[in-house]
JSON list of C-alpha atoms and ligand atoms in Angstrom, two decimals:
[
{"chain": "A", "resi": 1, "resn": "MET", "atom": "CA", "xyz": [12.35, -10.36, -14.35]},
{"chain": "A", "resi": 2, "resn": "PRO", "atom": "CA", "xyz": [9.51, -12.31, -16.08]},
{"chain": "A", "resi": 3, "resn": "ASP", "atom": "CA", "xyz": [8.25, -10.85, -19.41]},
{"chain": "A", "resi": 4, "resn": "ALA", "atom": "CA", "xyz": [4.79, -9.95, -18.08]},
{"chain": "A", "resi": 5, "resn": "LEU", "atom": "CA", "xyz": [6.31, -7.58, -15.55]},
{"chain": "A", "resi": 6, "resn": "ARG", "atom": "CA", "xyz": [7.17, -3.97, -16.29]},
{"chain": "A", "resi": 7, "resn": "SER", "atom": "CA", "xyz": [9.31, -2.74, -13.44]},
{"chain": "A", "resi": 8, "resn": "VAL", "atom": "CA", "xyz": [10.39, -3.40, -9.89]},
{"chain": "A", "resi": 9, "resn": "LEU", "atom": "CA", "xyz": [8.46, -1.25, -7.44]},
{"chain": "A", "resi": 10, "resn": "LEU", "atom": "CA", "xyz": [10.06, -2.42, -4.21]},
{"chain": "A", "resi": 11, "resn": "SER", "atom": "CA", "xyz": [13.30, -4.38, -4.18]},
{"chain": "A", "resi": 12, "resn": "GLU", "atom": "CA", "xyz": [14.00, -7.37, -1.99]},
{"chain": "A", "resi": 13, "resn": "ASP", "atom": "CA", "xyz": [16.38, -5.25, 0.02]},
{"chain": "A", "resi": 14, "resn": "GLU", "atom": "CA", "xyz": [13.94, -2.37, 0.55]},
{"chain": "A", "resi": 15, "resn": "ILE", "atom": "CA", "xyz": [11.27, -4.81, 1.69]},
{"chain": "A", "resi": 16, "resn": "ARG", "atom": "CA", "xyz": [13.62, -6.63, 4.07]},
{"chain": "A", "resi": 17, "resn": "ARG", "atom": "CA", "xyz": [14.74, -3.38, 5.68]},
{"chain": "A", "resi": 18, "resn": "ARG", "atom": "CA", "xyz": [11.20, -2.03, 6.06]},
{"chain": "A", "resi": 19, "resn": "VAL", "atom": "CA", "xyz": [9.88, -5.31, 7.50]},
{"chain": "A", "resi": 20, "resn": "ALA", "atom": "CA", "xyz": [12.67, -5.24, 10.09]},
{"chain": "A", "resi": 21, "resn": "GLU", "atom": "CA", "xyz": [11.77, -1.63, 10.99]},
{"chain": "A", "resi": 22, "resn": "LEU", "atom": "CA", "xyz": [8.09, -2.48, 11.37]},
{"chain": "A", "resi": 23, "resn": "ALA", "atom": "CA", "xyz": [8.95, -5.51, 13.51]},
{"chain": "A", "resi": 24, "resn": "ALA", "atom": "CA", "xyz": [11.17, -3.39, 15.76]},
{"chain": "A", "resi": 25, "resn": "GLN", "atom": "CA", "xyz": [8.41, -0.81, 16.19]},
{"chain": "A", "resi": 26, "resn": "ILE", "atom": "CA", "xyz": [5.80, -3.49, 16.92]},
{"chain": "A", "resi": 27, "resn": "SER", "atom": "CA", "xyz": [8.09, -5.30, 19.36]},
{"chain": "A", "resi": 28, "resn": "SER", "atom": "CA", "xyz": [8.63, -2.05, 21.23]},
{"chain": "A", "resi": 29, "resn": "ASP", "atom": "CA", "xyz": [4.94, -1.03, 21.24]},
{"chain": "A", "resi": 30, "resn": "TYR", "atom": "CA", "xyz": [3.81, -4.43, 22.53]},
{"chain": "A", "resi": 31, "resn": "ALA", "atom": "CA", "xyz": [6.73, -4.97, 24.93]},
{"chain": "A", "resi": 32, "resn": "SER", "atom": "CA", "xyz": [4.43, -5.06, 27.95]},
{"chain": "A", "resi": 33, "resn": "VAL", "atom": "CA", "xyz": [1.74, -7.46, 26.67]},
{"chain": "A", "resi": 34, "resn": "ASP", "atom": "CA", "xyz": [1.75, -11.19, 27.49]},
{"chain": "A", "resi": 35, "resn": "GLU", "atom": "CA", "xyz": [1.30, -12.28, 23.91]},
{"chain": "A", "resi": 36, "resn": "LEU", "atom": "CA", "xyz": [0.48, -10.80, 20.54]},
{"chain": "A", "resi": 37, "resn": "LEU", "atom": "CA", "xyz": [-1.93, -12.61, 18.23]},
{"chain": "A", "resi": 38, "resn": "LEU", "atom": "CA", "xyz": [-0.92, -12.05, 14.61]},
{"chain": "A", "resi": 39, "resn": "VAL", "atom": "CA", "xyz": [-3.81, -12.59, 12.22]},
{"chain": "A", "resi": 40, "resn": "GLY", "atom": "CA", "xyz": [-2.65, -13.10, 8.66]},
{"chain": "A", "resi": 41, "resn": "VAL", "atom": "CA", "xyz": [-5.06, -12.62, 5.79]},
{"chain": "A", "resi": 42, "resn": "LEU", "atom": "CA", "xyz": [-4.71, -15.46, 3.31]},
{"chain": "A", "resi": 43, "resn": "ARG", "atom": "CA", "xyz": [-3.42, -15.86, 0.86]},
{"chain": "A", "resi": 44, "resn": "GLY", "atom": "CA", "xyz": [-1.51, -12.70, -0.01]},
{"chain": "A", "resi": 45, "resn": "ALA", "atom": "CA", "xyz": [-0.10, -11.93, 3.44]},
{"chain": "A", "resi": 46, "resn": "PHE", "atom": "CA", "xyz": [1.59, -15.28, 4.05]},
{"chain": "A", "resi": 47, "resn": "ILE", "atom": "CA", "xyz": [5.08, -14.20, 3.05]},
{"chain": "A", "resi": 48, "resn": "PHE", "atom": "CA", "xyz": [4.92, -10.81, 4.76]},
{"chain": "A", "resi": 49, "resn": "LEU", "atom": "CA", "xyz": [3.60, -12.50, 7.91]},
{"chain": "A", "resi": 50, "resn": "ALA", "atom": "CA", "xyz": [6.31, -15.16, 7.81]},
{"chain": "A", "resi": 51, "resn": "ASP", "atom": "CA", "xyz": [9.07, -12.55, 7.61]},
{"chain": "A", "resi": 52, "resn": "LEU", "atom": "CA", "xyz": [7.50, -10.06, 10.02]},
{"chain": "A", "resi": 53, "resn": "SER", "atom": "CA", "xyz": [6.69, -12.66, 12.68]},
{"chain": "A", "resi": 54, "resn": "ARG", "atom": "CA", "xyz": [10.24, -14.01, 12.65]},
{"chain": "A", "resi": 55, "resn": "CYS", "atom": "CA", "xyz": [11.67, -10.51, 13.19]},
{"chain": "A", "resi": 56, "resn": "LEU", "atom": "CA", "xyz": [9.56, -9.87, 16.31]},
{"chain": "A", "resi": 57, "resn": "THR", "atom": "CA", "xyz": [11.21, -10.14, 19.70]},
{"chain": "A", "resi": 58, "resn": "ILE", "atom": "CA", "xyz": [8.02, -10.46, 21.78]},
{"chain": "A", "resi": 59, "resn": "PRO", "atom": "CA", "xyz": [5.86, -13.52, 22.57]},
{"chain": "A", "resi": 60, "resn": "ARG", "atom": "CA", "xyz": [3.46, -14.06, 19.70]},
{"chain": "A", "resi": 61, "resn": "ARG", "atom": "CA", "xyz": [1.25, -16.60, 18.06]},
{"chain": "A", "resi": 62, "resn": "VAL", "atom": "CA", "xyz": [0.05, -16.77, 14.47]},
{"chain": "A", "resi": 63, "resn": "ASP", "atom": "CA", "xyz": [-3.37, -17.55, 13.05]},
{"chain": "A", "resi": 64, "resn": "PHE", "atom": "CA", "xyz": [-5.10, -16.96, 9.73]},
{"chain": "A", "resi": 65, "resn": "VAL", "atom": "CA", "xyz": [-8.32, -15.87, 8.11]},
{"chain": "A", "resi": 66, "resn": "ALA", "atom": "CA", "xyz": [-9.26, -16.13, 4.46]},
{"chain": "A", "resi": 67, "resn": "LEU", "atom": "CA", "xyz": [-11.61, -13.64, 2.85]},
{"chain": "A", "resi": 68, "resn": "SER", "atom": "CA", "xyz": [-13.15, -13.39, -0.55]},
{"chain": "A", "resi": 69, "resn": "THR", "atom": "CA", "xyz": [-14.41, -10.27, -2.21]},
{"chain": "A", "resi": 70, "resn": "TYR", "atom": "CA", "xyz": [-17.53, -10.59, -4.34]},
{"chain": "A", "resi": 71, "resn": "GLY", "atom": "CA", "xyz": [-17.79, -9.08, -7.82]},
{"chain": "A", "resi": 72, "resn": "GLY", "atom": "CA", "xyz": [-15.71, -6.25, -9.19]},
{"chain": "A", "resi": 73, "resn": "GLU", "atom": "CA", "xyz": [-16.28, -2.54, -9.57]},
{"chain": "A", "resi": 74, "resn": "THR", "atom": "CA", "xyz": [-19.94, -2.88, -8.66]},
{"chain": "A", "resi": 75, "resn": "THR", "atom": "CA", "xyz": [-19.30, -4.60, -5.33]},
{"chain": "A", "resi": 76, "resn": "THR", "atom": "CA", "xyz": [-21.15, -2.81, -2.58]},
{"chain": "A", "resi": 77, "resn": "PRO", "atom": "CA", "xyz": [-19.66, -2.21, 0.86]},
{"chain": "A", "resi": 78, "resn": "GLY", "atom": "CA", "xyz": [-19.55, -5.24, 3.08]},
{"chain": "A", "resi": 79, "resn": "GLU", "atom": "CA", "xyz": [-19.65, -7.79, 0.32]},
{"chain": "A", "resi": 80, "resn": "VAL", "atom": "CA", "xyz": [-16.69, -9.64, 1.67]},
{"chain": "A", "resi": 81, "resn": "ARG", "atom": "CA", "xyz": [-17.06, -13.24, 2.79]},
{"chain": "A", "resi": 82, "resn": "LEU", "atom": "CA", "xyz": [-15.17, -15.00, 5.56]},
{"chain": "A", "resi": 83, "resn": "LEU", "atom": "CA", "xyz": [-13.95, -18.25, 3.98]},
{"chain": "A", "resi": 84, "resn": "LEU", "atom": "CA", "xyz": [-11.78, -19.43, 6.85]},
{"chain": "A", "resi": 85, "resn": "ASP", "atom": "CA", "xyz": [-12.10, -18.29, 10.44]},
{"chain": "A", "resi": 86, "resn": "LEU", "atom": "CA", "xyz": [-9.50, -18.12, 13.22]},
{"chain": "A", "resi": 87, "resn": "ARG", "atom": "CA", "xyz": [-8.92, -21.11, 15.48]},
{"chain": "A", "resi": 88, "resn": "THR", "atom": "CA", "xyz": [-7.85, -18.76, 18.26]},
{"chain": "A", "resi": 89, "resn": "GLU", "atom": "CA", "xyz": [-10.12, -16.99, 20.75]},
{"chain": "A", "resi": 90, "resn": "VAL", "atom": "CA", "xyz": [-10.11, -13.24, 20.06]},
{"chain": "A", "resi": 91, "resn": "ARG", "atom": "CA", "xyz": [-11.80, -12.12, 23.29]},
{"chain": "A", "resi": 92, "resn": "GLY", "atom": "CA", "xyz": [-9.19, -10.54, 25.56]},
{"chain": "A", "resi": 93, "resn": "ALA", "atom": "CA", "xyz": [-6.37, -11.02, 23.04]},
{"chain": "A", "resi": 94, "resn": "HIS", "atom": "CA", "xyz": [-4.03, -8.35, 21.67]},
{"chain": "A", "resi": 95, "resn": "VAL", "atom": "CA", "xyz": [-4.71, -8.73, 17.96]},
{"chain": "A", "resi": 96, "resn": "LEU", "atom": "CA", "xyz": [-2.62, -7.40, 15.09]},
{"chain": "A", "resi": 97, "resn": "VAL", "atom": "CA", "xyz": [-4.09, -7.99, 11.64]},
{"chain": "A", "resi": 98, "resn": "VAL", "atom": "CA", "xyz": [-1.38, -8.47, 9.03]},
{"chain": "A", "resi": 99, "resn": "GLU", "atom": "CA", "xyz": [-2.46, -7.68, 5.47]},
{"chain": "A", "resi": 100, "resn": "ASP", "atom": "CA", "xyz": [-0.54, -7.55, 2.21]},
{"chain": "A", "resi": 101, "resn": "ILE", "atom": "CA", "xyz": [-2.25, -4.66, 0.43]},
{"chain": "A", "resi": 102, "resn": "VAL", "atom": "CA", "xyz": [-4.93, -2.04, 0.95]},
{"chain": "A", "resi": 103, "resn": "ASP", "atom": "CA", "xyz": [-6.67, -0.84, -2.18]},
{"chain": "A", "resi": 104, "resn": "SER", "atom": "CA", "xyz": [-10.20, 0.47, -1.54]},
{"chain": "A", "resi": 105, "resn": "GLY", "atom": "CA", "xyz": [-9.73, -0.46, 2.10]},
{"chain": "A", "resi": 106, "resn": "ARG", "atom": "CA", "xyz": [-13.03, -2.33, 2.24]},
{"chain": "A", "resi": 107, "resn": "THR", "atom": "CA", "xyz": [-11.60, -5.76, 2.97]},
{"chain": "A", "resi": 108, "resn": "LEU", "atom": "CA", "xyz": [-9.52, -4.64, 5.91]},
{"chain": "A", "resi": 109, "resn": "ALA", "atom": "CA", "xyz": [-12.26, -2.36, 7.25]},
{"chain": "A", "resi": 110, "resn": "LEU", "atom": "CA", "xyz": [-14.69, -5.25, 7.28]},
{"chain": "A", "resi": 111, "resn": "LEU", "atom": "CA", "xyz": [-12.26, -7.64, 8.91]},
{"chain": "A", "resi": 112, "resn": "LEU", "atom": "CA", "xyz": [-11.47, -5.12, 11.64]},
{"chain": "A", "resi": 113, "resn": "ARG", "atom": "CA", "xyz": [-15.19, -4.60, 12.31]},
{"chain": "A", "resi": 114, "resn": "LEU", "atom": "CA", "xyz": [-15.72, -8.32, 12.53]},
{"chain": "A", "resi": 115, "resn": "LEU", "atom": "CA", "xyz": [-12.81, -8.87, 14.92]},
{"chain": "A", "resi": 116, "resn": "ARG", "atom": "CA", "xyz": [-13.67, -5.86, 17.08]},
{"chain": "A", "resi": 117, "resn": "ALA", "atom": "CA", "xyz": [-17.12, -7.35, 17.68]},
{"chain": "A", "resi": 118, "resn": "ARG", "atom": "CA", "xyz": [-15.41, -10.33, 19.37]},
{"chain": "A", "resi": 119, "resn": "GLY", "atom": "CA", "xyz": [-13.99, -8.19, 22.16]},
{"chain": "A", "resi": 120, "resn": "PRO", "atom": "CA", "xyz": [-10.20, -8.20, 21.75]},
{"chain": "A", "resi": 121, "resn": "ALA", "atom": "CA", "xyz": [-8.08, -6.46, 24.41]},
{"chain": "A", "resi": 122, "resn": "SER", "atom": "CA", "xyz": [-6.63, -4.41, 21.55]},
{"chain": "A", "resi": 123, "resn": "LEU", "atom": "CA", "xyz": [-6.88, -4.42, 17.78]},
{"chain": "A", "resi": 124, "resn": "LYS", "atom": "CA", "xyz": [-4.45, -2.89, 15.32]},
{"chain": "A", "resi": 125, "resn": "SER", "atom": "CA", "xyz": [-3.43, -3.40, 11.71]},
{"chain": "A", "resi": 126, "resn": "CYS", "atom": "CA", "xyz": [-0.16, -3.82, 9.88]},
{"chain": "A", "resi": 127, "resn": "VAL", "atom": "CA", "xyz": [-0.18, -3.44, 6.11]},
{"chain": "A", "resi": 128, "resn": "LEU", "atom": "CA", "xyz": [2.74, -3.86, 3.75]},
{"chain": "A", "resi": 129, "resn": "VAL", "atom": "CA", "xyz": [1.51, -1.64, 0.90]},
{"chain": "A", "resi": 130, "resn": "ARG", "atom": "CA", "xyz": [-1.29, 0.85, 0.44]},
{"chain": "A", "resi": 131, "resn": "LYS", "atom": "CA", "xyz": [-2.57, 2.64, -2.66]},
{"chain": "A", "resi": 132, "resn": "PRO", "atom": "CA", "xyz": [-3.66, 6.00, -1.26]},
{"chain": "A", "resi": 133, "resn": "ALA", "atom": "CA", "xyz": [-5.25, 7.07, -4.54]},
{"chain": "A", "resi": 134, "resn": "ARG", "atom": "CA", "xyz": [-7.71, 4.17, -4.34]},
{"chain": "A", "resi": 135, "resn": "LEU", "atom": "CA", "xyz": [-8.92, 4.44, -0.75]},
{"chain": "A", "resi": 136, "resn": "GLU", "atom": "CA", "xyz": [-12.71, 4.55, -0.46]},
{"chain": "A", "resi": 137, "resn": "VAL", "atom": "CA", "xyz": [-13.23, 4.14, 3.25]},
{"chain": "A", "resi": 138, "resn": "ASP", "atom": "CA", "xyz": [-11.95, 5.82, 6.37]},
{"chain": "A", "resi": 139, "resn": "LEU", "atom": "CA", "xyz": [-9.34, 3.35, 7.52]},
{"chain": "A", "resi": 140, "resn": "SER", "atom": "CA", "xyz": [-6.55, 3.92, 9.96]},
{"chain": "A", "resi": 141, "resn": "ILE", "atom": "CA", "xyz": [-3.53, 1.69, 9.49]},
{"chain": "A", "resi": 142, "resn": "ASP", "atom": "CA", "xyz": [-1.33, 1.42, 12.56]},
{"chain": "A", "resi": 143, "resn": "TYR", "atom": "CA", "xyz": [1.79, 0.06, 10.85]},
{"chain": "A", "resi": 144, "resn": "LEU", "atom": "CA", "xyz": [2.35, 0.72, 7.15]},
{"chain": "A", "resi": 145, "resn": "GLY", "atom": "CA", "xyz": [5.22, -0.51, 5.02]},
{"chain": "A", "resi": 146, "resn": "PHE", "atom": "CA", "xyz": [4.91, 1.58, 1.86]},
{"chain": "A", "resi": 147, "resn": "ASP", "atom": "CA", "xyz": [2.54, 3.76, -0.15]},
{"chain": "A", "resi": 148, "resn": "ILE", "atom": "CA", "xyz": [2.51, 2.82, -3.84]},
{"chain": "A", "resi": 149, "resn": "PRO", "atom": "CA", "xyz": [0.88, 4.32, -6.94]},
{"chain": "A", "resi": 150, "resn": "ASP", "atom": "CA", "xyz": [-2.31, 2.96, -8.50]},
{"chain": "A", "resi": 151, "resn": "VAL", "atom": "CA", "xyz": [-0.78, -0.03, -10.30]},
{"chain": "A", "resi": 152, "resn": "TRP", "atom": "CA", "xyz": [-1.32, -3.80, -10.07]},
{"chain": "A", "resi": 153, "resn": "ALA", "atom": "CA", "xyz": [1.42, -5.02, -7.80]},
{"chain": "A", "resi": 154, "resn": "VAL", "atom": "CA", "xyz": [2.71, -8.61, -7.69]},
{"chain": "A", "resi": 155, "resn": "GLY", "atom": "CA", "xyz": [5.31, -10.52, -5.76]},
{"chain": "A", "resi": 156, "resn": "TYR", "atom": "CA", "xyz": [6.12, -11.02, -2.08]},
{"chain": "A", "resi": 157, "resn": "GLY", "atom": "CA", "xyz": [2.76, -12.78, -1.64]},
{"chain": "A", "resi": 158, "resn": "LEU", "atom": "CA", "xyz": [0.78, -10.69, -4.14]},
{"chain": "A", "resi": 159, "resn": "ASP", "atom": "CA", "xyz": [-0.49, -12.50, -7.21]},
{"chain": "A", "resi": 160, "resn": "TRP", "atom": "CA", "xyz": [-1.90, -11.88, -10.64]},
{"chain": "A", "resi": 161, "resn": "ALA", "atom": "CA", "xyz": [-4.24, -14.80, -11.43]},
{"chain": "A", "resi": 162, "resn": "ASP", "atom": "CA", "xyz": [-2.18, -16.84, -8.97]},
{"chain": "A", "resi": 163, "resn": "ARG", "atom": "CA", "xyz": [1.12, -16.03, -10.65]},
{"chain": "A", "resi": 164, "resn": "PHE", "atom": "CA", "xyz": [4.16, -14.24, -9.26]},
{"chain": "A", "resi": 165, "resn": "ARG", "atom": "CA", "xyz": [3.30, -14.77, -5.57]},
{"chain": "A", "resi": 166, "resn": "THR", "atom": "CA", "xyz": [6.73, -16.09, -4.67]},
{"chain": "A", "resi": 167, "resn": "LEU", "atom": "CA", "xyz": [8.85, -13.39, -6.31]},
{"chain": "A", "resi": 168, "resn": "PRO", "atom": "CA", "xyz": [11.15, -11.95, -3.63]},
{"chain": "A", "resi": 169, "resn": "TYR", "atom": "CA", "xyz": [10.42, -8.35, -4.75]},
{"chain": "A", "resi": 170, "resn": "ILE", "atom": "CA", "xyz": [7.26, -6.39, -5.66]},
{"chain": "A", "resi": 171, "resn": "ALA", "atom": "CA", "xyz": [6.80, -5.53, -9.32]},
{"chain": "A", "resi": 172, "resn": "VAL", "atom": "CA", "xyz": [4.24, -3.92, -11.63]},
{"chain": "A", "resi": 173, "resn": "VAL", "atom": "CA", "xyz": [2.34, -6.08, -14.13]},
{"chain": "A", "resi": 174, "resn": "GLU", "atom": "CA", "xyz": [2.46, -4.96, -17.75]},
{"chain": "A", "resi": 175, "resn": "PRO", "atom": "CA", "xyz": [-1.15, -4.13, -18.75]},
{"chain": "A", "resi": 176, "resn": "GLY", "atom": "CA", "xyz": [-2.74, -6.04, -21.68]},
{"chain": "B", "resi": 201, "resn": "5GP", "atom": "P1", "xyz": [-9.48, -3.69, -0.95]},
{"chain": "B", "resi": 201, "resn": "5GP", "atom": "O1", "xyz": [-9.99, -2.97, -2.17]},
{"chain": "B", "resi": 201, "resn": "5GP", "atom": "O2", "xyz": [-10.62, -4.32, -0.20]},
{"chain": "B", "resi": 201, "resn": "5GP", "atom": "O3", "xyz": [-8.64, -2.80, -0.09]},
{"chain": "B", "resi": 201, "resn": "5GP", "atom": "O4", "xyz": [-8.53, -4.83, -1.45]},
{"chain": "B", "resi": 201, "resn": "5GP", "atom": "C1", "xyz": [-9.08, -6.05, -1.82]},
{"chain": "B", "resi": 201, "resn": "5GP", "atom": "C2", "xyz": [-8.04, -7.04, -2.25]},
{"chain": "B", "resi": 201, "resn": "5GP", "atom": "O5", "xyz": [-7.71, -6.76, -3.60]},
{"chain": "B", "resi": 201, "resn": "5GP", "atom": "C3", "xyz": [-6.70, -7.08, -1.56]},
{"chain": "B", "resi": 201, "resn": "5GP", "atom": "O6", "xyz": [-6.68, -7.78, -0.33]},
{"chain": "B", "resi": 201, "resn": "5GP", "atom": "C4", "xyz": [-5.88, -7.83, -2.59]},
{"chain": "B", "resi": 201, "resn": "5GP", "atom": "O7", "xyz": [-6.13, -9.21, -2.48]},
{"chain": "B", "resi": 201, "resn": "5GP", "atom": "C5", "xyz": [-6.47, -7.30, -3.88]},
{"chain": "B", "resi": 201, "resn": "5GP", "atom": "N1", "xyz": [-5.61, -6.27, -4.49]},
{"chain": "B", "resi": 201, "resn": "5GP", "atom": "C6", "xyz": [-5.83, -4.96, -4.57]},
{"chain": "B", "resi": 201, "resn": "5GP", "atom": "N2", "xyz": [-4.85, -4.33, -5.24]},
{"chain": "B", "resi": 201, "resn": "5GP", "atom": "C7", "xyz": [-3.98, -5.29, -5.58]},
{"chain": "B", "resi": 201, "resn": "5GP", "atom": "C8", "xyz": [-2.71, -5.29, -6.30]},
{"chain": "B", "resi": 201, "resn": "5GP", "atom": "O8", "xyz": [-2.18, -4.25, -6.74]},
{"chain": "B", "resi": 201, "resn": "5GP", "atom": "N3", "xyz": [-2.12, -6.48, -6.48]},
{"chain": "B", "resi": 201, "resn": "5GP", "atom": "C9", "xyz": [-2.65, -7.64, -6.00]},
{"chain": "B", "resi": 201, "resn": "5GP", "atom": "N4", "xyz": [-1.98, -8.77, -6.23]},
{"chain": "B", "resi": 201, "resn": "5GP", "atom": "N5", "xyz": [-3.80, -7.69, -5.31]},
{"chain": "B", "resi": 201, "resn": "5GP", "atom": "C10", "xyz": [-4.46, -6.53, -5.11]},
{"chain": "B", "resi": 202, "resn": "MG", "atom": "MG1", "xyz": [-5.06, -9.30, 0.93]}
]
């Protein structure tokens, strides 16, 4: 484990097993739809989406959005910017947003609002990790991998100043 990291939070094995479980549940829930549109939130969700999408047994396509959050602690609700939009038509589609992590919940809440306004046939969310202690908005997550404590998590797509994204496990960064 790199020096800057304190401990492993979720091992490669735990993640692989949970992703397979989520994919099985999603494949079963969407068994009757023509096609599922997976919307990955760049950049953090790219690894989770890659693994999840390959475990699904139903017809699906993959597209991406990129979002940026303004400011820090003082950011007011809704101050999230769409940097990259979908290429795919959302109207009439069965959309599943795939996100790496939910902290305050503001980013995902905003994205869901934005997509719902485009008239999808259905809209749900799949999140790998959530920090329940940090939630600030009322947000229902349809498929959740894990709840984690209020720490800065890295690995499996999650970064710390662009480092550690490609670690196969999720670890806690050593503060300071
Ligand atoms: P929100 O507060 O809107 O739920 O989360 C905003 C964004 O903060 C997430 O999409 C993610 O990019 C980032 N974030 C929040 N907590 C963590 C964390 O523990 N590790 C990493 N790498 N990113 C995080
Ligand atoms: Mg994210």
